[in-house]
XYZ file of C-alpha atoms in Angstrom:
682
model
C 46.781 75.728 110.072
C 48.789 73.898 112.618
C 51.634 71.974 112.877
C 50.967 68.723 113.067
C 51.865 66.251 115.937
C 53.408 63.745 113.673
C 55.181 66.641 111.154
C 57.060 66.566 114.372
C 57.841 63.509 115.431
C 58.788 62.570 111.688
C 61.113 65.574 112.590
C 62.922 64.656 115.907
C 62.818 60.723 115.625
C 64.129 60.739 110.334
C 67.751 60.846 112.398
C 67.194 58.478 114.707
C 66.156 56.034 112.320
C 68.843 56.239 110.431
C 71.799 55.926 113.562
C 70.133 52.508 114.488
C 69.400 51.156 110.883
C 72.893 52.716 109.867
C 74.814 51.197 112.968
C 72.620 47.871 114.101
C 72.701 46.472 110.625
C 75.957 48.261 108.578
C 77.098 45.443 108.204
C 74.699 43.964 105.697
C 73.508 47.948 104.118
C 76.699 47.529 103.214
C 79.604 51.958 102.891
C 76.466 52.543 100.407
C 73.503 51.626 103.080
C 74.211 53.255 105.867
C 75.634 56.287 103.930
C 71.398 56.730 101.865
C 69.873 55.686 105.154
C 71.676 58.619 108.015
C 71.666 60.966 104.923
C 68.091 59.788 104.084
C 66.692 60.444 107.052
C 68.137 63.991 107.805
C 67.005 65.646 104.337
C 63.231 64.026 105.213
C 63.680 66.424 108.832
C 65.787 69.668 106.387
C 62.718 68.962 104.205
C 60.396 69.548 107.123
C 61.971 71.931 109.291
C 61.799 73.979 106.012
C 57.987 73.217 105.778
C 57.804 74.121 109.784
C 59.615 77.151 108.591
C 57.131 79.043 106.058
C 54.058 76.797 108.570
C 55.252 79.824 110.968
C 56.260 82.910 108.569
C 53.476 83.158 105.754
C 51.208 79.816 106.486
C 49.430 81.114 108.971
C 50.192 77.946 111.868
C 50.543 78.766 115.314
C 53.159 77.905 117.779
C 52.998 74.762 119.293
C 53.667 73.202 122.431
C 51.499 69.921 122.918
C 53.173 67.139 125.293
C 53.536 63.102 124.140
C 54.580 60.911 126.219
C 54.732 61.051 129.828
C 57.659 59.761 131.487
C 56.300 59.506 135.200
C 54.734 61.110 137.256
C 55.748 61.437 141.387
C 52.693 63.368 142.683
C 51.699 66.776 141.792
C 54.965 66.199 139.320
C 54.633 64.774 136.226
C 57.802 64.138 133.341
C 57.136 64.834 130.244
C 58.153 64.367 126.279
C 56.845 66.953 124.686
C 56.833 69.677 121.096
C 57.341 73.243 122.091
C 57.513 74.898 118.302
C 57.547 78.447 117.643
C 59.746 80.120 115.126
C 62.867 80.964 117.649
C 61.936 76.905 117.454
C 62.056 77.154 113.738
C 65.378 78.609 113.136
C 66.957 76.663 114.565
C 65.756 73.814 112.945
C 66.298 74.633 109.953
C 70.253 75.864 110.469
C 70.746 72.093 112.552
C 69.128 70.383 109.792
C 70.383 72.418 106.643
C 74.086 72.000 108.192
C 74.005 68.354 109.523
C 72.541 67.818 106.042
C 75.096 69.159 103.931
C 77.441 67.185 106.469
C 76.623 64.263 106.011
C 76.888 64.530 102.258
C 80.667 66.219 103.140
C 81.620 62.810 104.844
C 81.664 60.160 101.616
C 83.859 62.519 100.367
C 86.350 62.818 102.839
C 86.065 59.680 105.247
C 85.983 57.013 102.044
C 89.149 55.303 103.260
C 88.036 55.512 107.066
C 87.899 52.015 108.410
C 84.909 53.796 110.617
C 83.307 54.960 108.162
C 79.647 52.973 108.803
C 79.667 53.920 112.561
C 80.940 57.451 111.545
C 77.280 58.162 109.690
C 75.638 56.304 112.718
C 76.998 58.547 115.594
C 76.133 62.064 113.158
C 72.983 60.872 113.060
C 72.538 60.276 116.757
C 73.989 63.680 116.699
C 71.160 65.773 114.778
C 68.461 63.975 116.551
C 69.746 65.123 119.995
C 69.824 68.476 118.428
C 66.695 68.480 117.563
C 65.403 67.457 120.977
C 66.845 69.609 122.068
C 65.928 72.634 119.920
C 62.476 71.386 120.058
C 61.769 70.783 123.306
C 58.730 71.988 125.614
C 60.111 71.581 129.167
C 63.127 71.186 131.042
C 63.829 67.508 131.991
C 63.682 67.112 127.834
C 66.144 70.232 128.017
C 68.290 68.210 129.799
C 68.200 64.526 127.785
C 68.844 66.136 124.728
C 71.474 68.868 126.891
C 73.600 65.912 128.006
C 73.038 63.596 124.818
C 74.671 65.628 122.065
C 77.307 66.052 125.984
C 77.364 62.530 125.156
C 77.614 61.805 120.686
C 80.532 64.821 121.127
C 82.225 62.334 123.064
C 81.852 59.890 120.950
C 82.904 61.648 117.991
C 85.403 63.409 119.000
C 87.339 60.263 120.284
C 86.617 58.652 116.796
C 90.085 57.547 116.394
C 90.160 56.056 119.737
C 93.832 54.204 118.565
C 94.662 57.657 118.986
C 95.472 58.851 122.721
C 95.382 62.933 121.353
C 91.897 61.995 120.898
C 91.553 60.117 124.329
C 92.254 62.320 125.558
C 90.960 65.334 124.447
C 86.873 63.533 123.464
C 87.631 62.928 127.639
C 88.516 66.274 128.510
C 85.364 67.512 126.499
C 83.743 65.157 128.723
C 85.144 66.514 132.371
C 84.830 69.793 131.431
C 81.520 70.030 130.516
C 80.116 67.274 133.483
C 81.987 70.871 135.977
C 79.006 73.386 133.258
C 76.981 70.492 133.903
C 76.328 70.846 137.663
C 75.772 74.040 137.421
C 73.117 72.982 133.803
C 71.474 70.323 136.927
C 71.203 73.300 140.083
C 69.114 75.628 138.267
C 66.386 73.249 136.986
C 66.432 72.463 140.470
C 66.221 75.983 141.656
C 63.965 76.274 139.005
C 61.293 73.232 140.372
C 61.934 74.367 144.156
C 60.525 78.523 143.367
C 58.251 77.902 141.093
C 57.158 74.764 141.154
C 57.428 72.839 137.403
C 59.748 72.285 134.690
C 57.575 72.535 132.348
C 58.603 75.882 130.260
C 55.028 78.018 129.651
C 54.318 77.902 133.369
C 57.426 78.655 134.140
C 57.670 81.486 132.224
C 54.314 82.433 133.189
C 55.019 82.995 136.827
C 58.597 83.915 135.947
C 57.390 87.605 137.860
C 57.026 85.563 141.371
C 60.477 85.783 141.423
C 60.439 89.195 142.010
C 61.304 89.799 146.105
C 62.637 86.598 146.759
C 65.253 84.716 147.970
C 68.111 82.220 148.881
C 69.267 81.395 152.367
C 73.049 80.697 151.879
C 74.307 81.233 155.752
C 72.503 82.133 158.342
C 73.075 86.393 157.548
C 73.419 86.032 153.542
C 70.808 86.453 150.724
C 71.141 85.476 147.382
C 68.670 87.070 145.087
C 66.402 83.980 143.891
C 65.635 85.268 139.813
C 69.824 85.748 139.473
C 71.056 82.126 141.559
C 68.466 80.113 138.668
C 70.535 82.480 135.784
C 74.180 82.235 136.748
C 73.189 78.496 137.625
C 71.651 77.625 133.597
C 74.389 80.360 132.188
C 77.609 78.462 133.550
C 75.970 75.342 131.421
C 75.540 77.774 128.906
C 79.667 77.720 129.269
C 80.332 74.577 129.488
C 78.575 73.940 125.895
C 79.039 77.192 124.321
C 82.933 77.410 125.681
C 82.793 80.840 126.922
C 85.512 81.098 129.425
C 87.149 80.186 131.609
C 85.710 76.405 130.471
C 86.721 77.015 127.268
C 88.923 74.462 126.703
C 87.922 71.284 125.388
C 86.502 73.164 121.808
C 90.664 73.699 120.515
C 90.700 69.553 121.141
C 87.367 69.022 120.047
C 89.903 69.471 116.406
C 91.185 65.592 116.736
C 88.453 64.376 115.757
C 87.187 64.524 111.700
C 86.271 67.577 110.192
C 82.807 66.814 109.330
C 82.267 67.003 113.445
C 84.325 69.999 113.203
C 81.913 71.153 111.520
C 78.676 69.745 113.002
C 80.409 70.830 116.619
C 81.250 74.139 116.534
C 78.808 75.528 113.307
C 75.092 74.273 114.364
C 74.919 71.499 117.274
C 76.637 70.829 120.291
C 78.488 75.181 121.282
C 75.326 77.153 119.898
C 72.593 75.413 122.314
C 73.947 77.101 124.564
C 72.832 80.424 123.562
C 70.145 78.950 122.571
C 68.955 78.035 125.689
C 69.900 81.277 127.374
C 67.700 82.278 124.454
C 64.760 80.710 124.747
C 64.759 81.495 129.208
C 64.769 85.657 128.129
C 61.870 85.337 130.745
C 63.966 84.819 133.623
C 67.222 86.455 132.951
C 65.448 89.707 132.070
C 64.032 89.672 135.697
C 68.380 89.613 136.997
C 70.474 92.356 136.195
C 72.699 90.996 138.006
C 72.842 88.303 135.850
C 72.882 89.841 132.282
C 75.844 91.092 133.831
C 77.690 88.126 134.380
C 76.874 86.920 130.683
C 78.466 89.850 129.712
C 81.323 90.118 130.963
C 81.986 86.506 130.532
C 80.647 86.429 126.497
C 83.885 90.160 126.155
C 87.039 88.494 127.503
C 85.771 85.228 125.682
C 85.290 87.108 122.017
C 88.073 89.248 122.538
C 91.291 86.377 124.162
C 90.741 83.506 122.378
C 90.943 85.821 119.963
C 94.312 85.994 120.158
C 95.014 83.027 120.797
C 94.059 82.437 117.414
C 96.978 84.117 115.600
C 99.492 82.456 116.760
C 98.282 78.764 115.530
C 99.854 76.878 112.620
C 97.500 73.926 113.081
C 94.524 74.882 110.657
C 91.617 73.816 111.856
C 92.444 75.716 114.852
C 92.614 78.605 114.250
C 89.170 77.942 113.224
C 88.144 76.642 116.154
C 89.205 79.793 118.373
C 87.703 81.648 115.813
C 84.466 79.883 116.808
C 85.687 80.174 120.781
C 85.198 84.176 119.623
C 82.148 84.336 117.961
C 80.015 81.981 120.622
C 81.618 85.505 123.049
C 80.146 87.939 120.279
C 76.654 85.992 120.720
C 76.982 85.606 124.767
C 78.067 89.371 124.387
C 74.710 89.686 122.409
C 72.284 87.924 125.654
C 74.041 89.983 128.102
C 72.588 93.807 126.738
C 69.419 91.121 125.972
C 70.218 91.665 122.890
C 68.158 87.727 122.350
C 66.572 87.783 119.455
C 70.795 89.957 117.357
C 72.326 86.241 119.078
C 70.511 84.273 117.592
C 70.770 85.434 114.355
C 75.040 85.231 114.368
C 73.578 81.872 115.691
C 72.462 81.392 112.661
C 74.484 83.249 109.576
C 78.076 81.977 111.592
C 76.351 78.405 111.393
C 76.905 78.978 107.418
C 79.517 80.391 106.796
C 81.674 78.960 110.494
C 80.128 74.880 108.374
C 82.136 76.478 104.774
C 85.619 77.000 106.415
C 85.296 74.096 108.771
C 84.462 71.724 105.212
C 87.060 73.854 103.359
C 89.550 73.771 105.687
C 88.807 70.510 105.303
C 89.184 70.118 101.433
C 92.886 71.975 102.257
C 93.399 69.263 104.778
C 92.122 66.199 102.263
C 94.773 67.356 98.955
C 97.238 67.637 101.444
C 96.973 64.075 102.222
C 96.111 64.812 105.605
C 99.196 67.293 106.191
C 97.120 70.347 109.164
C 100.168 72.796 109.357
C 99.694 76.124 107.352
C 103.259 77.041 107.524
C 103.380 73.362 104.778
C 100.637 74.979 102.285
C 100.630 78.604 100.435
C 99.923 78.619 96.619
C 97.020 76.178 97.308
C 94.612 78.536 94.817
C 95.616 77.236 91.991
C 95.607 73.699 92.612
C 91.879 74.183 93.997
C 90.037 76.503 93.222
C 86.775 76.173 94.090
C 87.473 75.741 97.935
C 89.443 78.674 97.698
C 86.398 80.741 95.789
C 84.594 79.373 99.530
C 86.562 80.452 101.840
C 87.250 83.186 101.087
C 83.414 84.452 101.055
C 83.086 82.314 104.934
C 86.412 84.403 105.265
C 84.490 87.565 104.218
C 81.479 86.927 106.435
C 83.187 86.131 109.559
C 85.969 89.536 109.617
C 82.417 91.075 108.598
C 82.657 92.795 105.629
C 79.710 95.521 104.636
C 77.090 92.727 102.681
C 77.655 89.367 103.152
C 75.773 88.182 106.300
C 78.407 87.659 108.883
C 78.475 91.860 108.972
C 74.490 92.091 109.819
C 74.896 90.727 112.839
C 78.262 91.532 113.966
C 78.012 94.926 113.129
C 74.568 95.055 114.829
C 75.656 93.147 117.939
C 78.424 95.120 118.083
C 76.549 99.039 118.170
C 74.296 97.753 120.742
C 77.061 96.553 122.895
C 77.160 100.303 122.487
C 73.865 101.916 123.087
C 73.320 99.772 126.262
C 73.921 100.672 129.756
C 74.761 97.176 131.891
C 76.680 97.555 134.675
C 80.250 95.863 132.120
C 78.554 97.089 128.645
C 82.169 100.127 128.593
C 84.686 96.788 129.480
C 82.552 94.791 126.302
C 82.242 97.207 123.992
C 85.853 96.965 124.513
C 86.132 93.601 123.432
C 83.831 93.184 121.018
C 86.150 96.528 119.183
C 89.582 95.074 119.580
C 87.744 91.831 117.975
C 86.800 92.786 114.905
C 90.646 93.743 114.080
C 91.787 90.483 115.943
C 89.054 88.069 113.976
C 90.864 90.010 110.654
C 94.154 89.867 110.673
C 93.886 85.469 112.440
C 91.164 84.841 109.035
C 93.761 86.552 107.191
C 96.830 85.756 107.913
C 95.113 81.759 107.513
C 93.953 82.519 104.098
C 97.556 83.616 102.648
C 99.536 80.623 104.350
C 97.386 78.264 102.905
C 96.452 79.879 99.190
C 98.287 82.350 98.414
C 102.127 83.115 98.695
C 104.657 80.437 97.694
C 104.404 76.917 98.068
C 106.282 75.584 100.731
C 106.474 72.261 99.243
C 107.356 70.710 96.987
C 108.247 67.786 94.561
C 110.471 65.427 94.112
C 110.962 61.811 92.148
C 109.878 58.574 93.876
C 112.025 56.059 92.216
C 109.623 55.139 89.761
C 106.595 54.475 92.856
C 104.440 58.026 91.723
C 105.936 61.750 93.430
C 106.577 63.309 97.359
C 106.155 66.378 98.577
C 108.767 67.251 101.297
C 108.291 70.367 102.871
C 110.712 73.047 103.278
C 110.491 75.945 106.251
C 111.508 79.491 104.788
C 114.742 79.424 104.731
C 115.371 76.119 102.171
C 115.966 73.525 104.925
C 114.489 71.011 104.867
C 111.455 69.873 106.962
C 109.156 66.796 106.793
C 106.143 64.830 105.730
C 105.885 63.143 102.614
C 102.482 63.001 100.417
C 102.188 60.730 96.812
C 101.516 63.495 94.853
C 100.332 67.235 94.023
C 97.503 68.473 96.044
C 94.433 68.839 93.637
C 91.264 70.111 93.929
C 88.680 67.855 96.486
C 85.519 65.750 94.415
C 81.967 66.681 93.926
C 80.622 65.326 97.083
C 82.892 68.165 98.889
C 82.655 71.206 97.073
C 79.183 70.952 96.530
C 78.303 71.098 100.065
C 81.260 73.877 100.170
C 78.737 75.921 97.343
C 75.283 75.111 99.109
C 77.103 77.219 102.414
C 78.616 79.593 100.186
C 75.175 80.690 99.624
C 73.816 81.613 102.505
C 76.845 83.165 103.665
C 76.551 85.660 101.470
C 72.838 86.459 101.450
C 70.926 85.320 103.943
C 72.465 88.139 106.395
C 70.611 90.596 103.582
C 67.193 88.989 103.341
C 66.657 88.452 106.819
C 67.866 91.719 109.260
C 64.988 93.892 108.248
C 62.148 91.034 110.058
C 64.628 89.053 112.441
C 66.422 92.269 114.252
C 63.813 94.418 113.887
C 60.570 93.471 112.998
C 60.055 91.899 115.424
C 59.638 88.505 113.621
C 60.683 85.654 116.891
C 57.352 87.415 118.405
C 56.558 85.994 121.828
C 59.872 83.706 122.615
C 61.805 86.086 123.359
C 60.582 88.538 125.516
C 62.465 91.499 126.654
C 62.005 94.485 128.956
C 60.780 97.146 127.985
C 63.576 98.976 129.916
C 66.314 96.883 128.616
C 65.399 96.544 124.143
C 68.649 98.098 122.965
C 67.746 96.691 119.619
C 64.482 98.869 119.775
C 67.067 101.940 119.925
C 68.818 100.501 116.276
C 65.654 99.828 115.257
C 64.541 104.017 114.519
C 68.697 104.211 112.798
C 68.080 101.539 110.346
C 66.568 102.325 106.570
C 66.511 98.975 105.236
C 70.153 96.138 104.397
C 71.653 97.831 101.459
C 71.270 101.272 103.155
C 72.670 99.518 106.995
C 75.786 97.816 104.487
C 76.237 101.448 102.946
C 76.957 102.627 106.869
C 78.916 100.027 107.251
C 81.086 100.889 104.797
C 82.068 103.917 107.513
C 82.565 102.501 110.564
C 85.169 101.887 112.897
C 85.348 97.844 112.980
C 85.888 98.344 109.333
C 87.752 100.920 109.881
C 90.154 98.113 111.316
C 89.254 95.105 109.006
C 90.985 97.512 106.420
C 93.800 98.125 108.349
C 93.932 94.435 109.725
C 94.133 93.952 106.173
C 96.663 96.371 105.190
C 98.796 94.801 107.788
C 98.731 91.084 107.284
C 99.109 91.454 103.106
C 102.057 93.407 103.941
C 103.673 90.579 106.598
C 102.780 87.377 104.675
C 102.260 88.453 101.454
C 104.923 91.154 100.448
C 107.613 90.401 103.442
C 107.224 87.158 105.489
C 110.431 87.518 107.309
C 108.613 90.845 108.942
C 106.697 87.828 111.050
C 109.041 85.445 113.035
C 110.505 90.000 113.510
C 107.525 90.249 115.100
C 107.387 87.706 116.943
C 110.625 87.884 118.755
C 109.697 91.974 119.293
C 106.848 90.703 121.005
C 107.849 87.433 122.706
C 106.741 87.854 125.503
C 102.991 88.793 124.062
C 104.041 85.465 121.407
C 104.744 83.381 124.593
C 101.313 84.080 126.401
C 99.344 83.249 123.204
C 100.839 80.135 122.381
C 101.120 79.059 126.326
C 97.107 79.597 125.939
C 98.078 81.814 128.937
C 98.881 79.136 130.361
C 95.324 78.307 131.333
C 95.570 74.472 130.491
C 99.000 74.410 131.967
C 96.632 75.555 135.548
C 94.085 72.954 134.701
C 96.051 70.165 134.085
C 98.504 70.692 137.574
C 95.473 71.697 140.124
C 92.623 70.002 138.631
C 94.201 67.522 136.810
C 97.528 66.031 138.628
C 95.540 67.647 141.906
C 93.161 65.393 141.574
C 95.029 62.535 141.162
C 97.925 63.152 144.291
C 95.028 64.052 146.451
C 93.674 61.014 145.746
C 96.745 59.138 145.853
C 96.857 61.527 149.711
C 93.341 59.725 150.837
C 94.530 56.304 149.316
C 97.247 56.111 151.507
C 96.188 57.975 154.850
C 92.927 57.244 154.757
C 92.162 53.913 152.519
C 95.966 52.622 153.608
C 96.658 53.355 156.912
C 93.004 53.532 158.105
C 90.862 50.859 156.505
C 94.274 48.116 155.618
C 96.519 48.521 158.271
C 93.871 49.466 161.652
C 90.597 48.120 160.202
C 91.357 45.770 158.175
C 94.927 43.799 158.934
C 94.317 45.405 162.909
C 91.226 42.900 163.684
C 92.928 40.865 162.460
C 96.524 41.018 163.949
C 94.057 40.635 166.703
C 93.104 37.939 166.479
C 96.039 37.020 165.466
C 97.026 37.630 169.213
C 94.304 36.272 171.285
C 93.944 32.563 168.730
C 98.349 32.952 169.926
C 97.824 33.234 173.346
C 93.860 30.661 173.270
C 96.331 28.435 171.996
C 98.857 27.999 174.422
C 96.686 26.810 176.299
C 94.891 24.341 175.018
C 97.891 22.738 175.651
C 96.145 18.746 175.961
C 97.077 17.808 178.736
C 94.972 16.117 181.317
C 96.604 16.771 184.408
C 96.391 20.777 182.810
C 92.126 20.960 182.170
C 92.297 19.697 185.720
C 93.886 22.229 187.264
C 92.059 24.251 185.173
C 88.754 23.520 186.345
C 89.516 24.082 189.681
C 90.409 27.366 189.760
C 88.065 28.213 187.691
C 86.050 26.464 190.523
C 87.800 28.453 192.977
C 86.976 31.804 191.813
C 83.151 30.916 191.149
C 82.735 30.259 195.591
C 85.025 32.981 196.162
C 82.498 35.088 194.565
C 79.639 33.208 195.794
C 81.042 34.485 199.030
C 82.692 37.758 198.931
C 78.331 39.040 197.358
C 76.788 37.392 200.313
C 79.633 38.619 202.834
C 79.029 41.996 201.162
C 74.510 41.736 201.764
C 75.614 40.849 205.725
C 77.196 43.131 206.723
C 74.681 45.383 205.190
């Protein structure tokens, strides 16, 4: 049984219909109507996405690849709207729709008191539609449309609270940084069209071997390999969307948006687009070992060094944001060693437990009346048992405890890097191994500061108007903040998505690791050359999910996690004063991490302020001096002087005009005489 066009169109368009209804008719639908139509649209897409996955897995359906509508045609080139739905697409559809559906439900509770309630639901449905168009595309033009659409909606959502200057700065920063990546992405698409003559996936991948031996003339004496140029340009686009160093700076600041969109951006949509794109382009990337080494080194650097920053963060959402950066680095490392299915597998498992952690953090923020600083939390487990348990499940999956979903995907990546012989693999292996320790440190630190230890707040009377919660530092001095009541567990619309996300965070890896990683489940959707097949080598030692987890109990990554657990438990549970002593002892390192290696400062000075100064220089030297003073004002002054001179000749006296006429006649006759005399002399 094949997949029908009507089903695929419904998957893509149902969230768009909900978006339009909530956006344009929200005034008439009201709050309940707005969230109902958007949730219904995403629920329909989610149900049909599971149906598509079922049909492609056990229902006997084959890959769907058809054009549905032609945008335009120029000569032999045409741009179409079309769908390519294979198992890679089906997995992405299920992940995106399921997480998006739970985020929609969660938003009912989180945004209950927000004035932009209907607008927010419209935006997140548009976000879901944009991601569907991206992952279902069968050509580069439609891919770019979805690519830019998720960027646009992320701009709207990060700056959703547009009255906050920090939110406006954050969404502008995300927009500008992604323009850098998108410029490279567009160059890559142009190079595909130039060398392969098509933007259709199937045609481009089929003719990709023709790139071997072809070069691009850069200068008279410089030629670059065509496949390398195409892949690096495409990956620069992924560096922007998936926040890889050095284009990572926008992602932590995206926390200025409401928590539901933080979960949607970081877990299942925008940041995973780059990983998905490279996996989809595997037939191209397999042609360039240089490009894959570039991908490998960038991913390894991101995995370790952005994770380190998470250790010193105090904002509960920013800790998870830097965790996202680090885990995206792991996915990119997997791509770099040609383990595309492993990258997508980690993308899937990460979507569940990272959405769980973000939504759990949002539950904490609701209970703390929008306080996000973990230094003013502590002891929340007795007030929020469901949030506490589910966030521990997500945390255990994040640090890759054996038998959790995160273990199967993350541990396989570490082992694959160890098996790889690609240039940069030794550096990458060190980074991902050290990253296992770093991940455990910031994760356990977050859980201890939030849910365990003593309560770093207290209840004081409010003169008969309820209760306030005042903050105190570790020395008992009053700090800041007032809340009207003690923390309490969030409503069911918040906790239900947490429970539903906790289940796959625990179990989905166990049941899918064999077919996805070692069973060739993706089929022809992913192409790997035999010489680069590290998963094939790992598969020789795979004896089942349970055996893999038991072996993991004796592995080095798990040993590093246990070490991190012991260290953080001692510091944050039994000897909290030790944290300050460690910070003072490692002050230079702490300063570097706290200031995020000063990368943001450099960008601000060089690009932001530098761009403004350069603009002012051109304005003064070019616009003001050349155009205004010389061309515009200069010509005006010249005309003014000529006019002033001519004005003196216009005296109004008759004898002046008669004298001028006689003088002119004399000059005319004199010139005529001189001319004739010269001719007569010849």
